[in-house]
């Protein structure tokens, strides 16, 4: 593991020379969080979080070889869009017109298509106040990008707060109606990147319903109550215990329906991840209606992590705040359509602490 954060005094964000994953920015506050963001993919590459003894460790998975950020590790820490999660067959209808998107996994559109936002070089500028420090990242997605209609201008802020928060705020405007659903796809291990798997971490998800999916992870039917199922995570459970229950299939890659949700900017708690061994705790708060929980069941060791450890099954967990999968084809779900004159807004805050 990386035992300590990169040198950082707590001043304004520092821009480092470019790499294969774009410019590298580091920022944070002394004694608190330090983050590293790369501009290719608007990517969270590292996050150093103190444990109960004040010792920081990097809790975000990322490949040692930057070239893997365009291959097996393409979504690690990246901003994914225009549409996070899956759109069935890469096809949807909007205002009477059918659109065909680029497709990958099983012929579906995943995380925006074959050349999604995770592959793009974003423009960046620094932000620094007494309470928050970080970067603003900007991208223009042109009309027809991966098959999506309309020119879309996107801004993502990634900020560290003095109170040990990491905030992601998203904004977008368009000149034609288009689906938009953005999130960050970081994988976390609160024992430290490369330490071991996350099976002994405790997970809580504040959801009364989940979205059933078929063998290709496409939703079907109505959202179902979690009561009496493997998807009831409303009390803290070891991840190993949770995904061993009948119906979990040995792991999660599912949308949890958070509630109540609306169209306001109110942050609501979605989940808590806790590592008893280190005391680190991450509380997830969001304005989004859904949380995709993925316990990295498909990791096979092909990605060598920053620490030199191959990432295998359960090396990390992704907690992706977002709208629901395949919503453009599910009229009963909250709308994901952004229209001219409107502004897409979304915010997620990860709040960290450590206990004895």
mmCIF file of C-alpha atoms in Angstrom, residues 252 336 345:
data_model
loop_
_atom_site.group_PDB
_atom_site.id
_atom_site.type_symbol
_atom_site.label_atom_id
_atom_site.label_comp_id
_atom_site.label_asym_id
_atom_site.label_seq_id
_atom_site.Cartn_x
_atom_site.Cartn_y
_atom_site.Cartn_z
ATOM 1 C CA UNK A 252 -23.888 -7.475 -5.628
ATOM 2 C CA UNK A 336 -33.428 11.306 -16.721
ATOM 3 C CA UNK A 345 -27.654 19.061 -11.030
#
